[in-house]
JSON list of C-alpha atoms and ligand atoms in Angstrom, two decimals:
[
{"chain": "A", "resi": 100, "resn": "MET", "atom": "CA", "xyz": [-62.86, 25.27, -25.65]},
{"chain": "A", "resi": 101, "resn": "LEU", "atom": "CA", "xyz": [-60.17, 23.51, -27.59]},
{"chain": "A", "resi": 102, "resn": "VAL", "atom": "CA", "xyz": [-62.62, 20.87, -28.73]},
{"chain": "A", "resi": 103, "resn": "ARG", "atom": "CA", "xyz": [-63.87, 23.43, -31.23]},
{"chain": "A", "resi": 104, "resn": "PHE", "atom": "CA", "xyz": [-60.53, 23.22, -33.05]},
{"chain": "A", "resi": 105, "resn": "ILE", "atom": "CA", "xyz": [-60.07, 19.48, -33.20]},
{"chain": "A", "resi": 106, "resn": "ARG", "atom": "CA", "xyz": [-61.75, 16.90, -35.33]},
{"chain": "A", "resi": 107, "resn": "SER", "atom": "CA", "xyz": [-61.02, 13.25, -35.83]},
{"chain": "A", "resi": 108, "resn": "ASP", "atom": "CA", "xyz": [-60.50, 12.31, -39.40]},
{"chain": "A", "resi": 109, "resn": "ILE", "atom": "CA", "xyz": [-62.42, 9.23, -40.25]},
{"chain": "A", "resi": 110, "resn": "GLY", "atom": "CA", "xyz": [-60.38, 6.05, -40.37]},
{"chain": "A", "resi": 111, "resn": "ASP", "atom": "CA", "xyz": [-61.60, 2.91, -38.76]},
{"chain": "A", "resi": 112, "resn": "GLU", "atom": "CA", "xyz": [-63.18, 4.93, -35.91]},
{"chain": "A", "resi": 113, "resn": "GLN", "atom": "CA", "xyz": [-62.37, 2.17, -33.41]},
{"chain": "A", "resi": 114, "resn": "ASP", "atom": "CA", "xyz": [-61.63, 4.79, -30.79]},
{"chain": "A", "resi": 115, "resn": "ALA", "atom": "CA", "xyz": [-63.90, 7.70, -31.69]},
{"chain": "A", "resi": 116, "resn": "SER", "atom": "CA", "xyz": [-67.03, 8.06, -29.59]},
{"chain": "A", "resi": 117, "resn": "PHE", "atom": "CA", "xyz": [-70.17, 8.25, -31.71]},
{"chain": "A", "resi": 118, "resn": "TRP", "atom": "CA", "xyz": [-71.77, 10.85, -29.43]},
{"chain": "A", "resi": 119, "resn": "PHE", "atom": "CA", "xyz": [-68.87, 12.82, -28.01]},
{"chain": "A", "resi": 120, "resn": "ASN", "atom": "CA", "xyz": [-66.10, 13.04, -30.59]},
{"chain": "A", "resi": 121, "resn": "SER", "atom": "CA", "xyz": [-66.26, 15.78, -33.16]},
{"chain": "A", "resi": 122, "resn": "TRP", "atom": "CA", "xyz": [-66.07, 13.55, -36.22]},
{"chain": "A", "resi": 123, "resn": "ILE", "atom": "CA", "xyz": [-68.60, 15.24, -38.48]},
{"chain": "A", "resi": 124, "resn": "GLU", "atom": "CA", "xyz": [-68.76, 18.85, -39.64]},
{"chain": "A", "resi": 125, "resn": "PHE", "atom": "CA", "xyz": [-71.15, 20.20, -37.01]},
{"chain": "A", "resi": 126, "resn": "GLY", "atom": "CA", "xyz": [-69.32, 18.94, -33.94]},
{"chain": "A", "resi": 127, "resn": "PRO", "atom": "CA", "xyz": [-70.22, 16.35, -31.29]},
{"chain": "A", "resi": 128, "resn": "ILE", "atom": "CA", "xyz": [-73.53, 14.68, -32.18]},
{"chain": "A", "resi": 129, "resn": "ILE", "atom": "CA", "xyz": [-74.67, 14.71, -28.54]},
{"chain": "A", "resi": 130, "resn": "SER", "atom": "CA", "xyz": [-74.83, 18.51, -28.55]},
{"chain": "A", "resi": 131, "resn": "TYR", "atom": "CA", "xyz": [-77.04, 18.39, -31.65]},
{"chain": "A", "resi": 132, "resn": "PHE", "atom": "CA", "xyz": [-79.50, 15.79, -30.32]},
{"chain": "A", "resi": 133, "resn": "GLY", "atom": "CA", "xyz": [-79.34, 16.39, -26.57]},
{"chain": "A", "resi": 134, "resn": "HIS", "atom": "CA", "xyz": [-79.75, 13.51, -24.15]},
{"chain": "A", "resi": 135, "resn": "SER", "atom": "CA", "xyz": [-82.71, 11.98, -25.96]},
{"chain": "A", "resi": 136, "resn": "GLY", "atom": "CA", "xyz": [-80.28, 11.15, -28.81]},
{"chain": "A", "resi": 137, "resn": "PRO", "atom": "CA", "xyz": [-79.21, 7.64, -27.75]},
{"chain": "A", "resi": 138, "resn": "ARG", "atom": "CA", "xyz": [-82.85, 6.60, -27.26]},
{"chain": "A", "resi": 139, "resn": "GLN", "atom": "CA", "xyz": [-83.94, 8.22, -30.52]},
{"chain": "A", "resi": 140, "resn": "LEU", "atom": "CA", "xyz": [-81.25, 6.62, -32.68]},
{"chain": "A", "resi": 141, "resn": "ARG", "atom": "CA", "xyz": [-80.96, 3.46, -30.55]},
{"chain": "A", "resi": 142, "resn": "ILE", "atom": "CA", "xyz": [-77.23, 4.00, -30.32]},
{"chain": "A", "resi": 143, "resn": "PRO", "atom": "CA", "xyz": [-75.85, 3.66, -26.76]},
{"chain": "A", "resi": 144, "resn": "LEU", "atom": "CA", "xyz": [-74.19, 6.67, -25.14]},
{"chain": "A", "resi": 145, "resn": "ASP", "atom": "CA", "xyz": [-70.86, 4.82, -24.95]},
{"chain": "A", "resi": 146, "resn": "ALA", "atom": "CA", "xyz": [-70.93, 3.62, -28.57]},
{"chain": "A", "resi": 147, "resn": "LYS", "atom": "CA", "xyz": [-67.96, 4.06, -30.88]},
{"chain": "A", "resi": 148, "resn": "VAL", "atom": "CA", "xyz": [-68.58, 5.37, -34.40]},
{"chain": "A", "resi": 149, "resn": "ILE", "atom": "CA", "xyz": [-67.90, 1.90, -35.82]},
{"chain": "A", "resi": 150, "resn": "GLN", "atom": "CA", "xyz": [-70.89, 0.59, -33.86]},
{"chain": "A", "resi": 151, "resn": "ALA", "atom": "CA", "xyz": [-73.18, 2.71, -36.04]},
{"chain": "A", "resi": 152, "resn": "THR", "atom": "CA", "xyz": [-72.18, 0.60, -39.02]},
{"chain": "A", "resi": 153, "resn": "SER", "atom": "CA", "xyz": [-72.55, -2.97, -40.06]},
{"chain": "A", "resi": 154, "resn": "ILE", "atom": "CA", "xyz": [-70.46, -4.61, -42.76]},
{"chain": "A", "resi": 155, "resn": "GLY", "atom": "CA", "xyz": [-69.08, -1.29, -43.92]},
{"chain": "A", "resi": 156, "resn": "GLU", "atom": "CA", "xyz": [-72.44, 0.50, -44.22]},
{"chain": "A", "resi": 157, "resn": "TRP", "atom": "CA", "xyz": [-74.11, 3.01, -41.93]},
{"chain": "A", "resi": 158, "resn": "ARG", "atom": "CA", "xyz": [-76.77, 1.29, -39.91]},
{"chain": "A", "resi": 159, "resn": "LEU", "atom": "CA", "xyz": [-79.54, 3.86, -39.46]},
{"chain": "A", "resi": 160, "resn": "LEU", "atom": "CA", "xyz": [-83.16, 3.66, -38.41]},
{"chain": "A", "resi": 161, "resn": "ALA", "atom": "CA", "xyz": [-85.84, 5.48, -40.38]},
{"chain": "A", "resi": 162, "resn": "ALA", "atom": "CA", "xyz": [-85.50, 9.12, -39.33]},
{"chain": "A", "resi": 163, "resn": "ARG", "atom": "CA", "xyz": [-88.26, 10.32, -37.01]},
{"chain": "A", "resi": 164, "resn": "SER", "atom": "CA", "xyz": [-87.05, 13.87, -36.37]},
{"chain": "A", "resi": 165, "resn": "ASP", "atom": "CA", "xyz": [-85.44, 16.71, -38.28]},
{"chain": "A", "resi": 166, "resn": "GLN", "atom": "CA", "xyz": [-82.18, 16.12, -36.45]},
{"chain": "A", "resi": 167, "resn": "ALA", "atom": "CA", "xyz": [-82.16, 12.45, -37.35]},
{"chain": "A", "resi": 168, "resn": "GLN", "atom": "CA", "xyz": [-82.91, 13.29, -40.94]},
{"chain": "A", "resi": 169, "resn": "ASN", "atom": "CA", "xyz": [-80.13, 15.89, -41.15]},
{"chain": "A", "resi": 170, "resn": "LEU", "atom": "CA", "xyz": [-77.70, 13.44, -39.60]},
{"chain": "A", "resi": 171, "resn": "GLN", "atom": "CA", "xyz": [-78.63, 10.82, -42.16]},
{"chain": "A", "resi": 172, "resn": "ILE", "atom": "CA", "xyz": [-78.06, 13.27, -44.99]},
{"chain": "A", "resi": 173, "resn": "ILE", "atom": "CA", "xyz": [-74.60, 14.02, -43.65]},
{"chain": "A", "resi": 174, "resn": "LEU", "atom": "CA", "xyz": [-73.68, 10.41, -42.97]},
{"chain": "A", "resi": 175, "resn": "THR", "atom": "CA", "xyz": [-74.81, 9.11, -46.33]},
{"chain": "A", "resi": 176, "resn": "SER", "atom": "CA", "xyz": [-72.55, 11.69, -47.98]},
{"chain": "A", "resi": 177, "resn": "MET", "atom": "CA", "xyz": [-69.58, 10.29, -46.04]},
{"chain": "A", "resi": 178, "resn": "THR", "atom": "CA", "xyz": [-67.98, 6.93, -46.41]},
{"chain": "A", "resi": 179, "resn": "SER", "atom": "CA", "xyz": [-68.47, 4.76, -43.36]},
{"chain": "A", "resi": 180, "resn": "PRO", "atom": "CA", "xyz": [-65.56, 3.79, -41.13]},
{"chain": "A", "resi": 181, "resn": "GLN", "atom": "CA", "xyz": [-63.74, 0.64, -42.09]},
{"chain": "A", "resi": 182, "resn": "VAL", "atom": "CA", "xyz": [-60.89, -1.24, -40.52]},
{"chain": "A", "resi": 183, "resn": "SER", "atom": "CA", "xyz": [-59.05, -1.16, -43.87]},
{"chain": "A", "resi": 184, "resn": "LYS", "atom": "CA", "xyz": [-58.74, 2.65, -43.67]},
{"chain": "A", "resi": 185, "resn": "GLY", "atom": "CA", "xyz": [-56.32, 2.47, -40.76]},
{"chain": "A", "resi": 186, "resn": "THR", "atom": "CA", "xyz": [-56.57, 4.13, -37.39]},
{"chain": "A", "resi": 187, "resn": "ASP", "atom": "CA", "xyz": [-58.18, 7.50, -36.74]},
{"chain": "A", "resi": 188, "resn": "VAL", "atom": "CA", "xyz": [-56.06, 10.61, -36.73]},
{"chain": "A", "resi": 189, "resn": "PHE", "atom": "CA", "xyz": [-56.82, 13.94, -35.09]},
{"chain": "A", "resi": 190, "resn": "ILE", "atom": "CA", "xyz": [-56.79, 17.02, -37.26]},
{"chain": "A", "resi": 191, "resn": "TRP", "atom": "CA", "xyz": [-56.72, 20.64, -36.12]},
{"chain": "A", "resi": 192, "resn": "GLN", "atom": "CA", "xyz": [-58.33, 23.78, -37.43]},
{"chain": "A", "resi": 193, "resn": "ASN", "atom": "CA", "xyz": [-55.59, 26.16, -38.57]},
{"chain": "A", "resi": 194, "resn": "ALA", "atom": "CA", "xyz": [-55.40, 29.86, -39.41]},
{"chain": "A", "resi": 195, "resn": "ALA", "atom": "CA", "xyz": [-57.03, 29.34, -42.82]},
{"chain": "A", "resi": 196, "resn": "ARG", "atom": "CA", "xyz": [-59.95, 27.59, -41.07]},
{"chain": "A", "resi": 197, "resn": "THR", "atom": "CA", "xyz": [-59.15, 24.34, -42.74]},
{"chain": "A", "resi": 198, "resn": "TYR", "atom": "CA", "xyz": [-58.09, 21.18, -40.95]},
{"chain": "A", "resi": 199, "resn": "ALA", "atom": "CA", "xyz": [-54.59, 19.73, -40.91]},
{"chain": "A", "resi": 200, "resn": "PRO", "atom": "CA", "xyz": [-52.79, 17.07, -38.86]},
{"chain": "A", "resi": 201, "resn": "SER", "atom": "CA", "xyz": [-50.36, 19.50, -37.22]},
{"chain": "A", "resi": 202, "resn": "PHE", "atom": "CA", "xyz": [-51.29, 21.52, -34.15]},
{"chain": "A", "resi": 203, "resn": "SER", "atom": "CA", "xyz": [-50.19, 25.15, -33.91]},
{"chain": "A", "resi": 204, "resn": "SER", "atom": "CA", "xyz": [-50.69, 26.86, -30.56]},
{"chain": "A", "resi": 205, "resn": "LYS", "atom": "CA", "xyz": [-50.34, 30.25, -32.30]},
{"chain": "A", "resi": 206, "resn": "ALA", "atom": "CA", "xyz": [-53.03, 29.54, -34.91]},
{"chain": "A", "resi": 207, "resn": "THR", "atom": "CA", "xyz": [-55.35, 28.16, -32.26]},
{"chain": "A", "resi": 208, "resn": "TRP", "atom": "CA", "xyz": [-54.83, 31.16, -29.97]},
{"chain": "A", "resi": 209, "resn": "GLU", "atom": "CA", "xyz": [-55.31, 33.60, -32.87]},
{"chain": "A", "resi": 210, "resn": "GLN", "atom": "CA", "xyz": [-58.71, 32.06, -33.58]},
{"chain": "A", "resi": 211, "resn": "GLN", "atom": "CA", "xyz": [-59.73, 32.13, -29.95]},
{"chain": "A", "resi": 212, "resn": "ARG", "atom": "CA", "xyz": [-58.62, 35.54, -28.69]},
{"chain": "A", "resi": 213, "resn": "ALA", "atom": "CA", "xyz": [-60.54, 38.79, -28.95]},
{"chain": "A", "resi": 214, "resn": "HIS", "atom": "CA", "xyz": [-58.91, 41.00, -31.57]},
{"chain": "A", "resi": 215, "resn": "VAL", "atom": "CA", "xyz": [-58.45, 44.66, -30.59]},
{"chain": "A", "resi": 216, "resn": "PRO", "atom": "CA", "xyz": [-56.33, 47.42, -32.20]},
{"chain": "A", "resi": 217, "resn": "ILE", "atom": "CA", "xyz": [-52.61, 47.49, -31.31]},
{"chain": "A", "resi": 218, "resn": "VAL", "atom": "CA", "xyz": [-51.80, 50.27, -28.84]},
{"chain": "A", "resi": 219, "resn": "PHE", "atom": "CA", "xyz": [-48.84, 52.55, -29.65]},
{"chain": "A", "resi": 220, "resn": "TRP", "atom": "CA", "xyz": [-47.22, 51.89, -26.25]},
{"chain": "A", "resi": 221, "resn": "HIS", "atom": "CA", "xyz": [-47.07, 48.09, -26.49]},
{"chain": "A", "resi": 222, "resn": "LYS", "atom": "CA", "xyz": [-43.26, 48.04, -26.88]},
{"chain": "A", "resi": 223, "resn": "LEU", "atom": "CA", "xyz": [-42.91, 49.74, -23.48]},
{"chain": "A", "resi": 224, "resn": "ILE", "atom": "CA", "xyz": [-44.56, 46.74, -21.87]},
{"chain": "A", "resi": 225, "resn": "TRP", "atom": "CA", "xyz": [-43.76, 43.68, -23.94]},
{"chain": "A", "resi": 226, "resn": "PHE", "atom": "CA", "xyz": [-40.17, 43.35, -25.06]},
{"chain": "A", "resi": 227, "resn": "LYS", "atom": "CA", "xyz": [-37.61, 40.58, -25.05]},
{"chain": "A", "resi": 228, "resn": "GLU", "atom": "CA", "xyz": [-35.98, 41.02, -21.66]},
{"chain": "A", "resi": 229, "resn": "ALA", "atom": "CA", "xyz": [-39.05, 42.39, -19.89]},
{"chain": "A", "resi": 230, "resn": "ILE", "atom": "CA", "xyz": [-39.59, 41.35, -16.28]},
{"chain": "A", "resi": 231, "resn": "PRO", "atom": "CA", "xyz": [-43.18, 40.09, -16.01]},
{"chain": "A", "resi": 232, "resn": "ARG", "atom": "CA", "xyz": [-43.84, 41.88, -12.70]},
{"chain": "A", "resi": 233, "resn": "CYS", "atom": "CA", "xyz": [-42.62, 45.21, -14.10]},
{"chain": "A", "resi": 234, "resn": "SER", "atom": "CA", "xyz": [-44.55, 44.67, -17.33]},
{"chain": "A", "resi": 235, "resn": "PHE", "atom": "CA", "xyz": [-47.69, 44.10, -15.36]},
{"chain": "A", "resi": 236, "resn": "ILE", "atom": "CA", "xyz": [-47.28, 47.22, -13.21]},
{"chain": "A", "resi": 237, "resn": "THR", "atom": "CA", "xyz": [-46.45, 49.37, -16.26]},
{"chain": "A", "resi": 238, "resn": "TRP", "atom": "CA", "xyz": [-49.48, 47.95, -18.03]},
{"chain": "A", "resi": 239, "resn": "LEU", "atom": "CA", "xyz": [-51.66, 49.02, -15.10]},
{"chain": "A", "resi": 240, "resn": "VAL", "atom": "CA", "xyz": [-50.09, 52.50, -15.25]},
{"chain": "A", "resi": 241, "resn": "MET", "atom": "CA", "xyz": [-50.95, 52.82, -18.97]},
{"chain": "A", "resi": 242, "resn": "LEU", "atom": "CA", "xyz": [-54.52, 51.79, -18.28]},
{"chain": "A", "resi": 243, "resn": "LYS", "atom": "CA", "xyz": [-54.66, 54.09, -15.21]},
{"chain": "A", "resi": 244, "resn": "ARG", "atom": "CA", "xyz": [-55.62, 51.14, -13.06]},
{"chain": "A", "resi": 245, "resn": "LEU", "atom": "CA", "xyz": [-52.98, 51.31, -10.30]},
{"chain": "A", "resi": 246, "resn": "PRO", "atom": "CA", "xyz": [-54.50, 51.23, -6.82]},
{"chain": "A", "resi": 247, "resn": "THR", "atom": "CA", "xyz": [-53.40, 54.79, -6.07]},
{"chain": "A", "resi": 248, "resn": "GLU", "atom": "CA", "xyz": [-54.49, 56.42, -2.79]},
{"chain": "A", "resi": 249, "resn": "HIS", "atom": "CA", "xyz": [-56.78, 58.60, -4.90]},
{"chain": "A", "resi": 250, "resn": "ARG", "atom": "CA", "xyz": [-58.52, 55.56, -6.41]},
{"chain": "A", "resi": 251, "resn": "LEU", "atom": "CA", "xyz": [-58.65, 53.75, -3.07]},
{"chain": "A", "resi": 252, "resn": "ARG", "atom": "CA", "xyz": [-60.47, 56.76, -1.64]},
{"chain": "A", "resi": 253, "resn": "SER", "atom": "CA", "xyz": [-62.93, 56.75, -4.53]},
{"chain": "A", "resi": 254, "resn": "TRP", "atom": "CA", "xyz": [-63.73, 53.15, -3.59]},
{"chain": "A", "resi": 255, "resn": "GLY", "atom": "CA", "xyz": [-64.59, 54.36, -0.08]},
{"chain": "A", "resi": 256, "resn": "LEU", "atom": "CA", "xyz": [-61.39, 53.19, 1.61]},
{"chain": "A", "resi": 257, "resn": "ASN", "atom": "CA", "xyz": [-60.24, 55.23, 4.56]},
{"chain": "A", "resi": 258, "resn": "VAL", "atom": "CA", "xyz": [-56.78, 56.29, 3.35]},
{"chain": "A", "resi": 259, "resn": "ALA", "atom": "CA", "xyz": [-55.12, 59.68, 3.52]},
{"chain": "A", "resi": 260, "resn": "GLY", "atom": "CA", "xyz": [-54.90, 60.19, -0.23]},
{"chain": "A", "resi": 261, "resn": "GLN", "atom": "CA", "xyz": [-51.57, 61.95, 0.09]},
{"chain": "A", "resi": 262, "resn": "CYS", "atom": "CA", "xyz": [-48.58, 60.84, -1.97]},
{"chain": "A", "resi": 263, "resn": "VAL", "atom": "CA", "xyz": [-46.53, 58.64, 0.38]},
{"chain": "A", "resi": 264, "resn": "LEU", "atom": "CA", "xyz": [-43.25, 59.75, -1.20]},
{"chain": "A", "resi": 265, "resn": "CYS", "atom": "CA", "xyz": [-43.50, 63.53, -1.02]},
{"chain": "A", "resi": 266, "resn": "SER", "atom": "CA", "xyz": [-46.66, 64.24, 1.01]},
{"chain": "A", "resi": 267, "resn": "SER", "atom": "CA", "xyz": [-47.18, 67.33, -1.11]},
{"chain": "A", "resi": 268, "resn": "GLY", "atom": "CA", "xyz": [-50.07, 66.26, -3.27]},
{"chain": "A", "resi": 269, "resn": "LEU", "atom": "CA", "xyz": [-52.82, 63.82, -3.91]},
{"chain": "A", "resi": 270, "resn": "GLU", "atom": "CA", "xyz": [-51.52, 60.41, -5.04]},
{"chain": "A", "resi": 271, "resn": "THR", "atom": "CA", "xyz": [-53.02, 60.21, -8.54]},
{"chain": "A", "resi": 272, "resn": "HIS", "atom": "CA", "xyz": [-51.74, 58.64, -11.76]},
{"chain": "A", "resi": 273, "resn": "ASP", "atom": "CA", "xyz": [-50.58, 62.00, -13.09]},
{"chain": "A", "resi": 274, "resn": "HIS", "atom": "CA", "xyz": [-48.80, 62.87, -9.84]},
{"chain": "B", "resi": 44, "resn": "ZN", "atom": "ZN1", "xyz": [-45.46, 62.80, -4.59]}
]
């Protein structure tokens, strides 16, 4: 989920949702408290961050759970939203795992994808003028995943198994 990579940097927080925006280090507060959160903190589900403050200070009840206590520790270490700080901006996690205002699709994808070793035949498949359909078929060949007659038979399909081009052997990847 992209939401993992975005945070709103605290400004006036007029727009940021108290429960659903990821405006503190550990992500959306709703996922930390669960649905008893609004009742526990007496902050409505549709509240904006600014509604958790009054006259520039965090407005917090005495903590009655570990979660509430942890949240208070975090909030008191942050300055509260104020109109004078200007509007909120969104910041994105980049390759160095820090947050910056610019979004990079490459950095985001690199953090999200599974990393596996590079195969020696990758240039056969992915090159500048490659035709996607051909790349895909070649990729299946390299992985030995083409639906050859031989494989279809192994799946229990009622096919002859003979190579349809020469009829002189079993249609396998090697053939
Ligand atoms: Zn053949």
